[in-house]
CSV table of C-alpha atoms in Angstrom, one decimal:
chain,number,residue,atom,x,y,z
A,1,MET,CA,-64.8,-16.2,-175.0
A,2,ALA,CA,-65.5,-19.5,-177.3
A,3,ARG,CA,-69.0,-20.6,-178.1
A,4,ILE,CA,-69.2,-24.0,-176.9
A,5,ALA,CA,-72.0,-27.1,-177.5
A,6,VAL,CA,-72.2,-29.9,-175.1
A,7,ILE,CA,-74.1,-32.9,-176.3
A,8,GLY,CA,-75.9,-34.3,-173.5
A,9,ALA,CA,-75.7,-34.0,-169.7
A,10,GLY,CA,-74.1,-36.9,-167.9
A,11,MET,CA,-71.5,-36.5,-164.8
A,12,GLY,CA,-68.7,-35.9,-167.3
A,13,ALA,CA,-70.3,-33.6,-169.4
A,14,MET,CA,-71.6,-31.3,-166.6
A,15,ALA,CA,-68.2,-31.3,-165.1
A,16,CYS,CA,-66.6,-30.3,-168.9
A,17,ALA,CA,-69.2,-27.0,-168.8
A,18,ALA,CA,-68.4,-26.1,-165.2
A,19,ARG,CA,-64.7,-25.7,-165.8
A,20,LEU,CA,-65.1,-24.5,-169.6
A,21,ALA,CA,-67.5,-21.6,-168.0
A,22,VAL,CA,-65.3,-20.6,-165.6
A,23,ALA,CA,-62.2,-20.4,-168.1
A,24,GLY,CA,-64.8,-17.6,-170.0
A,25,HIS,CA,-66.8,-19.7,-172.6
A,26,ARG,CA,-70.1,-19.3,-173.4
A,27,VAL,CA,-71.3,-22.6,-172.7
A,28,THR,CA,-75.0,-24.6,-173.5
A,29,VAL,CA,-75.8,-28.3,-172.9
A,30,TYR,CA,-78.5,-29.9,-174.9
A,31,GLU,CA,-79.9,-33.1,-173.4
A,32,ARG,CA,-82.6,-34.7,-175.0
A,33,ASP,CA,-84.0,-36.1,-172.1
A,34,GLU,CA,-85.8,-33.9,-169.7
A,35,THR,CA,-83.3,-34.0,-166.8
A,36,TYR,CA,-79.6,-34.0,-166.3
A,37,GLY,CA,-77.1,-36.6,-164.5
A,38,GLY,CA,-76.8,-39.5,-167.2
A,39,ALA,CA,-76.8,-42.8,-165.7
A,40,VAL,CA,-77.0,-41.0,-162.2
A,41,ARG,CA,-80.8,-41.1,-161.9
A,42,ARG,CA,-83.6,-41.4,-158.8
A,43,PHE,CA,-86.8,-43.1,-159.2
A,44,GLU,CA,-89.6,-42.3,-156.7
A,45,ARG,CA,-92.9,-44.0,-155.7
A,46,ASP,CA,-95.0,-43.8,-152.5
A,47,GLY,CA,-92.7,-41.7,-150.1
A,48,PHE,CA,-90.1,-44.2,-151.2
A,49,ALA,CA,-86.8,-43.4,-153.6
A,50,PHE,CA,-84.1,-45.2,-154.9
A,51,ASP,CA,-80.5,-44.3,-156.4
A,52,THR,CA,-80.6,-46.0,-160.1
A,53,GLY,CA,-77.3,-45.6,-161.2
A,54,PRO,CA,-74.1,-45.8,-158.8
A,55,GLY,CA,-74.9,-46.4,-155.4
A,56,LEU,CA,-71.5,-45.2,-154.0
A,57,LEU,CA,-68.5,-42.6,-154.7
A,58,PRO,CA,-65.1,-43.9,-155.1
A,59,LEU,CA,-62.1,-41.5,-155.1
A,60,PRO,CA,-64.1,-38.4,-153.9
A,61,ALA,CA,-61.2,-36.3,-154.7
A,62,VAL,CA,-62.2,-36.0,-158.2
A,63,TYR,CA,-65.2,-33.9,-157.4
A,64,ARG,CA,-63.7,-32.2,-154.6
A,65,ASP,CA,-61.1,-30.6,-157.2
A,66,LEU,CA,-64.1,-29.9,-159.5
A,67,PHE,CA,-65.8,-28.0,-156.6
A,68,LEU,CA,-62.5,-25.8,-155.7
A,69,LYS,CA,-61.7,-25.0,-159.5
A,70,THR,CA,-65.0,-24.2,-160.2
A,71,GLY,CA,-65.8,-21.9,-157.0
A,72,LYS,CA,-63.6,-22.4,-154.4
A,73,GLU,CA,-66.0,-24.3,-152.3
A,74,PRO,CA,-65.5,-27.9,-150.7
A,75,LEU,CA,-67.3,-30.3,-151.9
A,76,GLU,CA,-68.5,-30.7,-148.5
A,77,ASP,CA,-70.2,-27.3,-148.3
A,78,LEU,CA,-72.6,-28.4,-150.9
A,79,VAL,CA,-73.2,-32.2,-150.4
A,80,GLU,CA,-73.0,-34.2,-147.0
A,81,LEU,CA,-70.4,-37.2,-148.0
A,82,VAL,CA,-70.6,-40.2,-145.7
A,83,GLN,CA,-67.5,-42.6,-145.6
A,84,VAL,CA,-69.1,-46.2,-145.6
A,85,ASP,CA,-68.0,-48.8,-143.0
A,86,PRO,CA,-67.5,-51.5,-143.3
A,87,ALA,CA,-67.0,-50.9,-147.4
A,88,ALA,CA,-68.8,-54.2,-148.0
A,89,ARG,CA,-70.2,-57.2,-146.4
A,90,HIS,CA,-69.2,-60.3,-148.9
A,91,VAL,CA,-71.6,-63.5,-149.0
A,92,PHE,CA,-69.9,-66.4,-150.9
A,93,ALA,CA,-71.3,-69.7,-151.9
A,94,ASP,CA,-70.4,-71.6,-149.1
A,95,GLY,CA,-72.1,-69.2,-146.5
A,96,THR,CA,-69.2,-67.6,-145.6
A,97,ARG,CA,-69.7,-63.8,-144.4
A,98,VAL,CA,-66.8,-61.3,-144.1
A,99,ASP,CA,-67.3,-57.5,-143.5
A,100,LEU,CA,-64.4,-55.7,-145.2
A,101,PRO,CA,-63.2,-52.1,-143.2
A,102,ASN,CA,-63.4,-48.9,-145.4
A,103,ALA,CA,-59.8,-47.6,-146.3
A,104,SER,CA,-58.3,-49.7,-144.2
A,105,ARG,CA,-55.4,-52.3,-145.3
A,106,ALA,CA,-54.5,-54.1,-141.8
A,107,GLY,CA,-58.3,-54.3,-140.9
A,108,VAL,CA,-59.2,-56.0,-144.5
A,109,VAL,CA,-56.0,-58.3,-143.8
A,110,ALA,CA,-57.1,-58.8,-140.0
A,111,ALA,CA,-61.0,-59.5,-141.3
A,112,LEU,CA,-60.4,-61.6,-144.0
A,113,ASP,CA,-57.6,-63.8,-141.9
A,114,GLY,CA,-60.3,-64.1,-139.0
A,115,THR,CA,-62.9,-65.6,-141.3
A,116,LEU,CA,-61.0,-67.4,-144.2
A,117,GLY,CA,-58.5,-68.8,-142.5
A,118,ALA,CA,-55.0,-67.5,-141.4
A,119,GLY,CA,-52.7,-66.6,-144.1
A,120,ALA,CA,-55.9,-65.6,-146.4
A,121,GLY,CA,-55.7,-61.9,-145.4
A,122,GLN,CA,-51.6,-61.5,-146.3
A,123,ARG,CA,-52.0,-62.9,-149.4
A,124,TRP,CA,-54.5,-60.2,-149.7
A,125,GLY,CA,-52.4,-57.7,-148.7
A,126,ASP,CA,-49.4,-58.6,-150.7
A,127,PHE,CA,-52.0,-58.4,-153.8
A,128,LEU,CA,-52.9,-55.1,-152.7
A,129,VAL,CA,-49.1,-54.0,-152.8
A,130,ARG,CA,-48.5,-55.2,-156.2
A,131,ALA,CA,-51.9,-53.7,-157.2
A,132,ARG,CA,-50.3,-50.4,-156.0
A,133,GLU,CA,-47.5,-50.7,-157.9
A,134,ALA,CA,-50.0,-50.8,-161.2
A,135,TRP,CA,-51.8,-47.9,-159.8
A,136,ASP,CA,-49.0,-45.8,-159.5
A,137,ARG,CA,-47.7,-46.8,-163.1
A,138,THR,CA,-51.1,-46.2,-165.1
A,139,ARG,CA,-52.6,-43.3,-162.7
A,140,ARG,CA,-51.4,-40.6,-164.6
A,141,PRO,CA,-51.4,-41.9,-168.2
A,142,LEU,CA,-55.1,-43.4,-167.6
A,143,LEU,CA,-56.9,-40.8,-165.2
A,144,GLU,CA,-55.1,-37.6,-165.6
A,145,GLU,CA,-53.7,-36.9,-169.0
A,146,PRO,CA,-55.1,-36.8,-172.4
A,147,LEU,CA,-54.7,-40.7,-174.0
A,148,TRP,CA,-51.4,-40.6,-175.3
A,149,PRO,CA,-50.2,-40.6,-178.9
A,150,ASN,CA,-48.4,-43.7,-178.9
A,151,TRP,CA,-50.9,-45.4,-176.7
A,152,GLN,CA,-49.8,-48.6,-178.1
A,153,VAL,CA,-47.0,-48.5,-175.0
A,154,LEU,CA,-50.0,-48.6,-172.6
A,155,ALA,CA,-51.9,-51.5,-174.8
A,156,GLU,CA,-48.8,-53.4,-174.6
A,157,ARG,CA,-47.1,-53.2,-170.9
A,158,GLU,CA,-48.3,-55.1,-168.5
A,159,PRO,CA,-48.3,-53.0,-165.3
A,160,TYR,CA,-48.9,-55.5,-162.6
A,161,PRO,CA,-46.0,-56.7,-161.0
A,162,SER,CA,-47.4,-60.5,-160.6
A,163,VAL,CA,-45.5,-62.9,-158.7
A,164,PRO,CA,-43.9,-66.0,-160.6
A,165,HIS,CA,-46.0,-69.2,-160.8
A,166,LYS,CA,-44.4,-72.8,-161.7
A,167,LYS,CA,-46.6,-74.8,-163.9
A,168,LEU,CA,-45.3,-77.7,-165.9
A,169,LEU,CA,-41.7,-77.1,-164.9
A,170,ARG,CA,-42.3,-73.7,-166.8
A,171,THR,CA,-42.5,-70.1,-164.8
A,172,ARG,CA,-45.2,-68.0,-165.6
A,173,ARG,CA,-46.8,-64.7,-164.8
A,174,ALA,CA,-50.3,-63.8,-164.4
A,175,SER,CA,-51.7,-61.7,-167.6
A,176,THR,CA,-55.5,-61.8,-166.4
A,177,LEU,CA,-57.5,-61.3,-163.6
A,178,ALA,CA,-58.4,-64.7,-163.1
A,179,GLU,CA,-55.0,-66.0,-163.3
A,180,VAL,CA,-54.0,-63.6,-160.4
A,181,GLY,CA,-56.9,-64.8,-158.3
A,182,ALA,CA,-56.2,-68.3,-158.8
A,183,TRP,CA,-52.0,-68.2,-158.8
A,184,GLU,CA,-51.6,-65.7,-156.2
A,185,LEU,CA,-54.5,-65.6,-154.0
A,186,ARG,CA,-55.1,-69.3,-153.9
A,187,ASP,CA,-58.5,-69.3,-152.2
A,188,GLU,CA,-61.7,-69.6,-154.2
A,189,ARG,CA,-63.2,-66.7,-152.0
A,190,LEU,CA,-60.4,-64.4,-152.2
A,191,ALA,CA,-60.8,-65.1,-156.2
A,192,GLU,CA,-64.1,-64.3,-156.4
A,193,LEU,CA,-64.1,-61.4,-154.3
A,194,LEU,CA,-61.0,-60.0,-156.8
A,195,ALA,CA,-63.5,-60.8,-159.8
A,196,SER,CA,-66.4,-59.1,-158.3
A,197,HIS,CA,-64.4,-55.7,-159.1
A,198,ALA,CA,-64.0,-57.0,-162.8
A,199,LEU,CA,-67.7,-57.9,-162.9
A,200,ALA,CA,-69.6,-54.8,-161.5
A,201,TYR,CA,-68.2,-53.1,-164.9
A,202,GLY,CA,-69.3,-56.1,-167.2
A,203,LEU,CA,-65.7,-57.7,-167.5
A,204,ASP,CA,-64.7,-61.1,-168.0
A,205,PRO,CA,-61.9,-61.9,-165.1
A,206,ARG,CA,-60.4,-64.7,-167.8
A,207,THR,CA,-60.1,-61.8,-170.1
A,208,ALA,CA,-59.7,-58.7,-168.5
A,209,PRO,CA,-55.8,-57.9,-167.8
A,210,ALA,CA,-54.0,-58.4,-164.5
A,211,SER,CA,-54.1,-54.6,-164.6
A,212,ALA,CA,-57.9,-54.6,-163.3
A,213,ALA,CA,-55.9,-55.0,-160.0
A,214,VAL,CA,-56.2,-51.1,-159.7
A,215,LEU,CA,-60.1,-51.4,-159.3
A,216,PRO,CA,-60.3,-53.0,-155.8
A,217,TYR,CA,-57.1,-50.9,-154.9
A,218,MET,CA,-58.8,-47.8,-155.6
A,219,GLU,CA,-61.4,-48.8,-152.9
A,220,HIS,CA,-59.1,-50.2,-150.4
A,221,ALA,CA,-56.8,-47.3,-150.9
A,222,PHE,CA,-59.7,-44.0,-150.9
A,223,GLY,CA,-62.5,-45.5,-149.4
A,224,THR,CA,-66.1,-45.6,-150.7
A,225,TRP,CA,-68.4,-43.1,-150.0
A,226,TYR,CA,-72.0,-42.1,-149.9
A,227,ILE,CA,-73.7,-39.0,-150.4
A,228,ARG,CA,-76.8,-38.1,-147.9
A,229,GLY,CA,-79.9,-37.7,-149.5
A,230,GLY,CA,-78.8,-40.6,-152.5
A,231,MET,CA,-76.1,-40.1,-154.9
A,232,ARG,CA,-78.5,-38.1,-157.0
A,233,GLU,CA,-77.8,-35.3,-154.8
A,234,LEU,CA,-73.9,-35.5,-156.2
A,235,ALA,CA,-75.8,-34.6,-159.6
A,236,ARG,CA,-78.1,-32.5,-158.2
A,237,ALA,CA,-74.7,-30.3,-156.7
A,238,VAL,CA,-72.8,-30.6,-160.4
A,239,TYR,CA,-75.6,-29.2,-162.1
A,240,GLU,CA,-76.3,-26.1,-159.5
A,241,ARG,CA,-72.3,-25.5,-159.9
A,242,CYS,CA,-72.8,-25.1,-163.9
A,243,VAL,CA,-76.1,-23.2,-163.8
A,244,ARG,CA,-74.2,-20.7,-161.3
A,245,ARG,CA,-71.4,-20.4,-163.8
A,246,ARG,CA,-73.9,-19.6,-166.1
A,247,VAL,CA,-74.2,-23.0,-168.2
A,248,GLU,CA,-77.4,-22.6,-170.1
A,249,PHE,CA,-79.3,-26.0,-170.0
A,250,VAL,CA,-81.4,-26.9,-172.9
A,251,PHE,CA,-83.7,-29.9,-172.1
A,252,GLY,CA,-85.9,-32.2,-174.5
A,253,ALA,CA,-83.5,-31.1,-177.2
A,254,GLU,CA,-82.3,-34.1,-179.3
A,255,VAL,CA,-79.1,-32.9,-181.5
A,256,THR,CA,-79.1,-34.9,-185.0
A,257,ARG,CA,-76.2,-33.6,-186.4
A,258,VAL,CA,-72.3,-32.2,-186.0
A,259,VAL,CA,-72.5,-29.5,-188.3
A,260,GLU,CA,-69.1,-28.8,-190.1
A,261,LYS,CA,-67.4,-25.8,-191.8
A,262,ASP,CA,-64.1,-25.2,-193.2
A,263,GLY,CA,-62.8,-28.8,-192.1
A,264,ARG,CA,-63.8,-28.4,-188.2
A,265,ALA,CA,-66.8,-28.3,-185.8
A,266,ALA,CA,-69.2,-25.5,-186.4
A,267,GLY,CA,-72.2,-26.2,-184.2
A,268,VAL,CA,-74.8,-28.8,-183.8
A,269,GLU,CA,-78.2,-29.3,-185.8
A,270,LEU,CA,-81.4,-30.0,-183.5
A,271,ALA,CA,-84.4,-32.3,-184.3
A,272,ASP,CA,-86.7,-29.6,-184.6
A,273,GLY,CA,-84.4,-28.1,-187.7
A,274,SER,CA,-82.8,-25.7,-185.9
A,275,ALA,CA,-79.0,-25.2,-185.5
A,276,VAL,CA,-76.9,-23.8,-183.0
A,277,GLU,CA,-73.1,-22.0,-184.4
A,278,ALA,CA,-70.4,-23.0,-182.0
A,279,ASP,CA,-66.4,-22.7,-181.8
A,280,HIS,CA,-66.4,-26.3,-180.1
A,281,VAL,CA,-68.4,-28.9,-180.0
A,282,VAL,CA,-68.1,-31.4,-177.2
A,283,ALA,CA,-69.9,-34.9,-177.0
A,284,GLY,CA,-71.0,-37.0,-174.0
A,285,VAL,CA,-72.5,-39.8,-175.8
A,286,ASP,CA,-71.6,-43.3,-177.0
A,287,PRO,CA,-69.7,-43.8,-180.1
A,288,VAL,CA,-72.0,-45.5,-182.4
A,289,LEU,CA,-74.4,-42.6,-181.6
A,290,LEU,CA,-71.3,-40.1,-182.1
A,291,GLY,CA,-70.7,-41.3,-185.5
A,292,SER,CA,-74.1,-41.5,-186.8
A,293,LEU,CA,-73.8,-37.6,-186.1
A,294,THR,CA,-71.4,-36.7,-188.4
A,295,ASP,CA,-70.4,-36.6,-192.0
A,296,ARG,CA,-66.7,-38.3,-191.6
A,297,PRO,CA,-64.7,-40.6,-189.8
A,298,LEU,CA,-63.5,-39.2,-186.8
A,299,ASP,CA,-60.6,-41.8,-186.4
A,300,GLY,CA,-58.2,-43.2,-189.1
A,301,GLU,CA,-56.8,-46.8,-188.3
A,302,GLY,CA,-54.6,-47.0,-185.5
A,303,ASP,CA,-55.7,-43.6,-184.4
A,304,VAL,CA,-57.4,-44.9,-181.2
A,305,PRO,CA,-57.6,-48.4,-179.4
A,306,ALA,CA,-60.4,-50.7,-180.4
A,307,GLY,CA,-61.8,-50.1,-177.0
A,308,LEU,CA,-64.8,-52.1,-175.1
A,309,ALA,CA,-67.4,-49.6,-176.0
A,310,PRO,CA,-70.3,-49.8,-176.6
A,311,SER,CA,-70.0,-52.3,-173.7
A,312,GLY,CA,-72.0,-56.0,-173.9
A,313,ALA,CA,-72.8,-55.3,-170.3
A,314,ALA,CA,-75.6,-53.6,-168.3
A,315,ARG,CA,-77.2,-53.8,-165.2
A,316,PHE,CA,-80.2,-55.5,-164.2
A,317,THR,CA,-81.5,-53.3,-161.4
A,318,VAL,CA,-84.5,-54.5,-159.0
A,319,LEU,CA,-86.0,-51.8,-156.5
A,320,LEU,CA,-87.5,-53.0,-153.2
A,321,ALA,CA,-89.9,-51.3,-151.5
A,322,LEU,CA,-89.8,-52.7,-147.6
A,323,ARG,CA,-92.0,-52.6,-144.7
A,324,GLY,CA,-90.5,-52.7,-141.3
A,325,ALA,CA,-87.2,-51.0,-140.0
A,326,ARG,CA,-83.3,-51.6,-141.2
A,327,GLU,CA,-81.9,-53.8,-138.5
A,328,GLU,CA,-79.2,-52.1,-136.5
A,329,GLY,CA,-75.5,-52.6,-137.6
A,330,ALA,CA,-76.9,-53.7,-141.4
A,331,PRO,CA,-73.7,-52.7,-143.9
A,332,HIS,CA,-74.9,-50.3,-146.6
A,333,ARG,CA,-73.7,-52.9,-149.3
A,334,THR,CA,-73.4,-56.7,-149.4
A,335,VAL,CA,-72.4,-58.4,-152.3
A,336,VAL,CA,-73.7,-61.9,-152.6
A,337,HIS,CA,-71.7,-63.7,-154.8
A,338,ALA,CA,-72.5,-66.5,-157.6
A,339,PRO,CA,-72.8,-70.2,-156.8
A,340,ASP,CA,-71.5,-71.1,-160.2
A,341,SER,CA,-68.6,-68.1,-161.2
A,342,ARG,CA,-68.0,-69.7,-164.2
A,343,ALA,CA,-71.5,-70.3,-165.3
A,344,GLU,CA,-71.9,-66.5,-164.6
A,345,TRP,CA,-68.8,-65.7,-166.6
A,346,ASP,CA,-70.1,-67.5,-169.5
A,347,PHE,CA,-73.5,-66.5,-169.7
A,348,LEU,CA,-71.9,-62.6,-169.3
A,349,ALA,CA,-69.8,-63.4,-172.4
A,350,SER,CA,-72.3,-65.8,-174.6
A,351,PRO,CA,-75.9,-65.0,-173.5
A,352,GLY,CA,-77.6,-67.3,-176.0
A,353,GLY,CA,-79.9,-70.2,-174.9
A,354,ASP,CA,-82.1,-70.7,-172.0
A,355,ALA,CA,-79.6,-71.5,-169.4
A,356,GLN,CA,-79.5,-68.3,-167.1
A,357,PRO,CA,-77.4,-68.6,-163.8
A,358,ARG,CA,-78.1,-66.9,-160.4
A,359,PRO,CA,-75.8,-64.1,-160.7
A,360,THR,CA,-73.5,-61.7,-158.1
A,361,VAL,CA,-76.1,-59.3,-157.1
A,362,THR,CA,-75.1,-56.4,-155.1
A,363,VAL,CA,-77.7,-55.2,-152.4
A,364,HIS,CA,-77.6,-51.2,-151.3
A,365,ARG,CA,-79.4,-50.5,-148.0
A,366,PRO,CA,-78.5,-46.8,-147.5
A,367,GLY,CA,-80.5,-46.8,-144.4
A,368,ASP,CA,-81.0,-42.9,-145.4
A,369,PRO,CA,-84.2,-41.2,-143.7
A,370,ALA,CA,-84.4,-39.3,-147.4
A,371,LEU,CA,-85.1,-42.4,-149.4
A,372,ARG,CA,-87.9,-44.1,-147.2
A,373,PRO,CA,-91.7,-42.9,-146.2
A,374,ASP,CA,-91.2,-43.1,-142.4
A,375,ASP,CA,-89.1,-45.1,-140.0
A,376,ALA,CA,-91.1,-48.2,-140.2
A,377,HIS,CA,-89.9,-48.6,-143.7
A,378,GLU,CA,-87.1,-49.2,-145.6
A,379,SER,CA,-85.5,-48.9,-149.9
A,380,ALA,CA,-83.3,-51.0,-150.9
A,381,VAL,CA,-81.7,-51.5,-154.6
A,382,LEU,CA,-80.4,-55.0,-155.9
A,383,SER,CA,-78.2,-54.9,-158.8
A,384,ALA,CA,-76.6,-57.4,-160.7
A,385,THR,CA,-74.0,-57.0,-164.4
A,386,VAL,CA,-76.0,-59.0,-167.0
A,387,PRO,CA,-75.2,-59.0,-170.9
A,388,VAL,CA,-77.1,-56.3,-172.7
A,389,ASP,CA,-78.6,-58.4,-175.4
A,390,GLY,CA,-79.7,-60.9,-173.0
A,391,GLY,CA,-83.4,-60.8,-174.1
A,392,TRP,CA,-84.5,-58.8,-171.3
A,393,GLU,CA,-87.6,-57.6,-173.1
A,394,ASP,CA,-89.0,-61.0,-172.7
A,395,PRO,CA,-91.5,-60.6,-169.6
A,396,GLU,CA,-90.8,-64.3,-168.5
A,397,LYS,CA,-86.9,-64.3,-169.0
A,398,ALA,CA,-87.0,-60.5,-166.8
A,399,ALA,CA,-89.3,-62.2,-163.9
A,400,ARG,CA,-87.1,-65.0,-164.0
A,401,ALA,CA,-83.9,-63.0,-163.5
A,402,THR,CA,-85.8,-60.9,-161.0
A,403,GLU,CA,-86.5,-64.4,-158.7
A,404,LEU,CA,-83.1,-65.4,-159.2
A,405,MET,CA,-82.2,-61.6,-157.6
A,406,LEU,CA,-84.2,-61.8,-155.1
A,407,ASP,CA,-83.1,-65.6,-154.0
A,408,ALA,CA,-79.8,-64.1,-153.7
A,409,ALA,CA,-80.8,-60.9,-151.5
A,410,SER,CA,-82.4,-63.1,-148.8
A,411,ALA,CA,-78.6,-63.4,-147.6
A,412,ALA,CA,-78.5,-59.9,-146.9
A,413,LEU,CA,-82.1,-58.8,-146.3
A,414,PRO,CA,-84.0,-60.9,-143.9
A,415,ASP,CA,-87.2,-61.8,-144.3
A,416,LEU,CA,-87.5,-60.3,-147.3
A,417,ARG,CA,-90.2,-62.0,-149.4
A,418,GLU,CA,-92.5,-61.2,-146.2
A,419,ARG,CA,-91.1,-57.6,-145.7
A,420,LEU,CA,-91.7,-56.7,-149.6
A,421,LEU,CA,-94.6,-54.7,-150.5
A,422,TRP,CA,-93.6,-53.6,-153.8
A,423,HIS,CA,-90.8,-54.1,-156.3
A,424,GLU,CA,-89.7,-52.1,-159.6
A,425,VAL,CA,-87.7,-53.9,-162.3
A,426,LEU,CA,-85.4,-51.6,-164.4
A,427,ALA,CA,-83.9,-53.8,-167.0
A,428,PRO,CA,-80.9,-53.0,-168.8
A,429,GLY,CA,-83.1,-50.8,-171.7
A,430,ARG,CA,-84.2,-48.8,-169.1
A,431,THR,CA,-80.6,-48.3,-167.7
A,432,GLY,CA,-78.3,-48.4,-170.5
A,433,ALA,CA,-75.2,-50.2,-170.9
A,434,VAL,CA,-71.9,-49.9,-168.6
A,435,PRO,CA,-68.8,-48.3,-169.7
A,436,ALA,CA,-65.4,-49.7,-168.1
A,437,PRO,CA,-62.6,-47.6,-166.7
A,438,SER,CA,-59.3,-47.7,-169.2
A,439,LEU,CA,-57.2,-50.2,-168.0
A,440,ALA,CA,-53.3,-51.2,-169.6
A,441,ALA,CA,-52.5,-53.8,-171.4
A,442,GLY,CA,-54.5,-56.3,-172.9
A,443,LYS,CA,-53.7,-54.9,-176.6
A,444,GLY,CA,-55.6,-52.1,-176.3
A,445,ARG,CA,-59.0,-53.6,-175.9
A,446,PHE,CA,-59.3,-51.9,-172.5
A,447,LEU,CA,-58.8,-48.4,-173.2
A,448,HIS,CA,-61.2,-46.0,-174.8
A,449,PRO,CA,-61.2,-43.4,-177.6
A,450,ALA,CA,-59.3,-40.6,-177.0
A,451,ASN,CA,-61.2,-37.0,-176.2
A,452,SER,CA,-59.6,-35.4,-179.1
A,453,THR,CA,-61.3,-36.5,-182.9
A,454,ARG,CA,-59.8,-36.1,-186.4
A,455,LEU,CA,-62.2,-33.2,-186.8
A,456,PRO,CA,-61.0,-30.5,-185.4
A,457,GLY,CA,-63.3,-29.0,-182.4
A,458,LEU,CA,-64.8,-31.8,-181.6
A,459,TYR,CA,-64.1,-33.9,-178.5
A,460,ARG,CA,-65.3,-36.9,-176.6
A,461,VAL,CA,-66.1,-36.7,-172.9
A,462,GLY,CA,-67.9,-38.8,-170.3
A,463,GLY,CA,-67.8,-42.8,-169.7
A,464,TRP,CA,-67.6,-43.9,-173.6
A,465,ALA,CA,-64.3,-42.0,-173.9
A,466,HIS,CA,-60.9,-41.7,-172.1
A,467,PRO,CA,-60.4,-42.4,-169.6
A,468,GLY,CA,-63.2,-44.6,-169.4
A,469,GLY,CA,-66.6,-45.3,-167.2
A,470,GLY,CA,-67.1,-44.5,-163.4
A,471,LEU,CA,-67.7,-41.6,-161.4
A,472,PRO,CA,-64.4,-40.3,-161.0
A,473,HIS,CA,-63.0,-41.1,-164.9
A,474,ALA,CA,-66.1,-39.2,-165.8
A,475,GLY,CA,-65.2,-36.2,-163.5
A,476,MET,CA,-61.7,-36.3,-165.1
A,477,SER,CA,-62.5,-36.9,-168.6
A,478,GLY,CA,-64.6,-33.7,-167.7
A,479,ALA,CA,-61.2,-32.0,-166.5
A,480,LEU,CA,-59.2,-33.4,-169.4
A,481,VAL,CA,-61.6,-32.2,-172.2
A,482,ALA,CA,-62.2,-28.7,-170.7
A,483,GLY,CA,-58.2,-28.6,-170.6
A,484,LEU,CA,-57.5,-29.5,-174.5
A,485,VAL,CA,-60.0,-27.0,-175.4
A,486,VAL,CA,-58.6,-24.0,-173.4
A,487,GLU,CA,-55.2,-24.9,-173.7
A,488,GLY,CA,-54.9,-26.7,-177.1
A,489,PRO,CA,-53.8,-29.9,-178.3
A,490,GLU,CA,-50.3,-29.2,-176.2
A,491,PHE,CA,-52.7,-29.7,-172.8
A,492,ARG,CA,-50.7,-32.7,-170.6
A,493,GLY,CA,-53.0,-32.9,-168.1
A,494,SER,CA,-53.2,-31.1,-164.6
A,495,LYS,CA,-49.9,-30.7,-162.1
């Protein structure tokens, strides 16, 4: 039985802790905040409650596997999992609205044909077929296996089989997501639908590789799900599973250093000056913080991809307390696209200057009785992806962003201004940066550092490590690190 110290109580770290405890190890989690869940948090006021992190769960099989492997209990016995339908309503700048069915390629094709015109749905359906090829080629190395030592193969090869496009007597293939939208979808609204999946993680479609096609494919293939009572219930279930498996949690405990002895990680030192011995240390923190906790470089040149972490993007979130009941048939999620997508992309890439375009805004309206004081009220969450360093500490700039988001949300929330009781703004300083999932191609800029480090006994877990950000990826990172600790460097992923 090994002693394992886990830094941070995010979803990936807790998923790893539960698996290690089941394997017979003594696991202690040190979290500097007073609660668990990382970005999966809740805000409560006046009987209203809000998810302040992810609003939906894609690929729930990752957490089904976690609960079966750590207790032989189905996920559905611990939380109420609800498939959201429609998966989303999209409102485009020209006023076009389309509801996309959940996990139904035929339904999506029909909806797009009926709304955007004959042929639009077929083009999107054909794109999804190609996206599935990219998913099949990258699923194991990017989600189910530790990062390959020869990760350069993933960085150099584009797995998305784009169709040839003739331009100026030359035949070209799409290498970026924006090119896929422009050349293969051939409809500005379809291109914005595609781009919105990248923007959700702060990725510029003009530089994101074509392999980012796996992001909309995941949603269409596996559906999107909501946890009754709010997404915080998923974090609660994972935390309680850890506790039942005798994982110890120490909250309000800031780790200031990873202790090294005889050339390997040997424990952690806390802000109060105490030291804790451990045989392995698992760090669920961003790479900048992890680097400050160690006395040596964790990677040599060429050991790991440069990656996108720490991300330059974050979520600007506005919580709405509304009078009046949610109207019947209202979708859970509405994406209100920006009127000028290029200006939005430019602002995300270079936030300097006073120009602040109206962003793409996602509106979550769960209609969940647990999140409102009574049936005569409604809670809703607005979110937009913005640059981390956008100067949001300036009250005027934050207020301007809030007004732009409220204007956009009016397309999804009837009589919003009249119904609004109060709102709470969570600027990027309160929500943190957004790590993107790992993606192939792009010369390695869209991969994340490996779970193992050059310091034996020290591992990375969570959205800032392989396989990147997002709830499913966090859960898989926990499985990968647990496998590396239990089986050693020869571990090659679950079968």
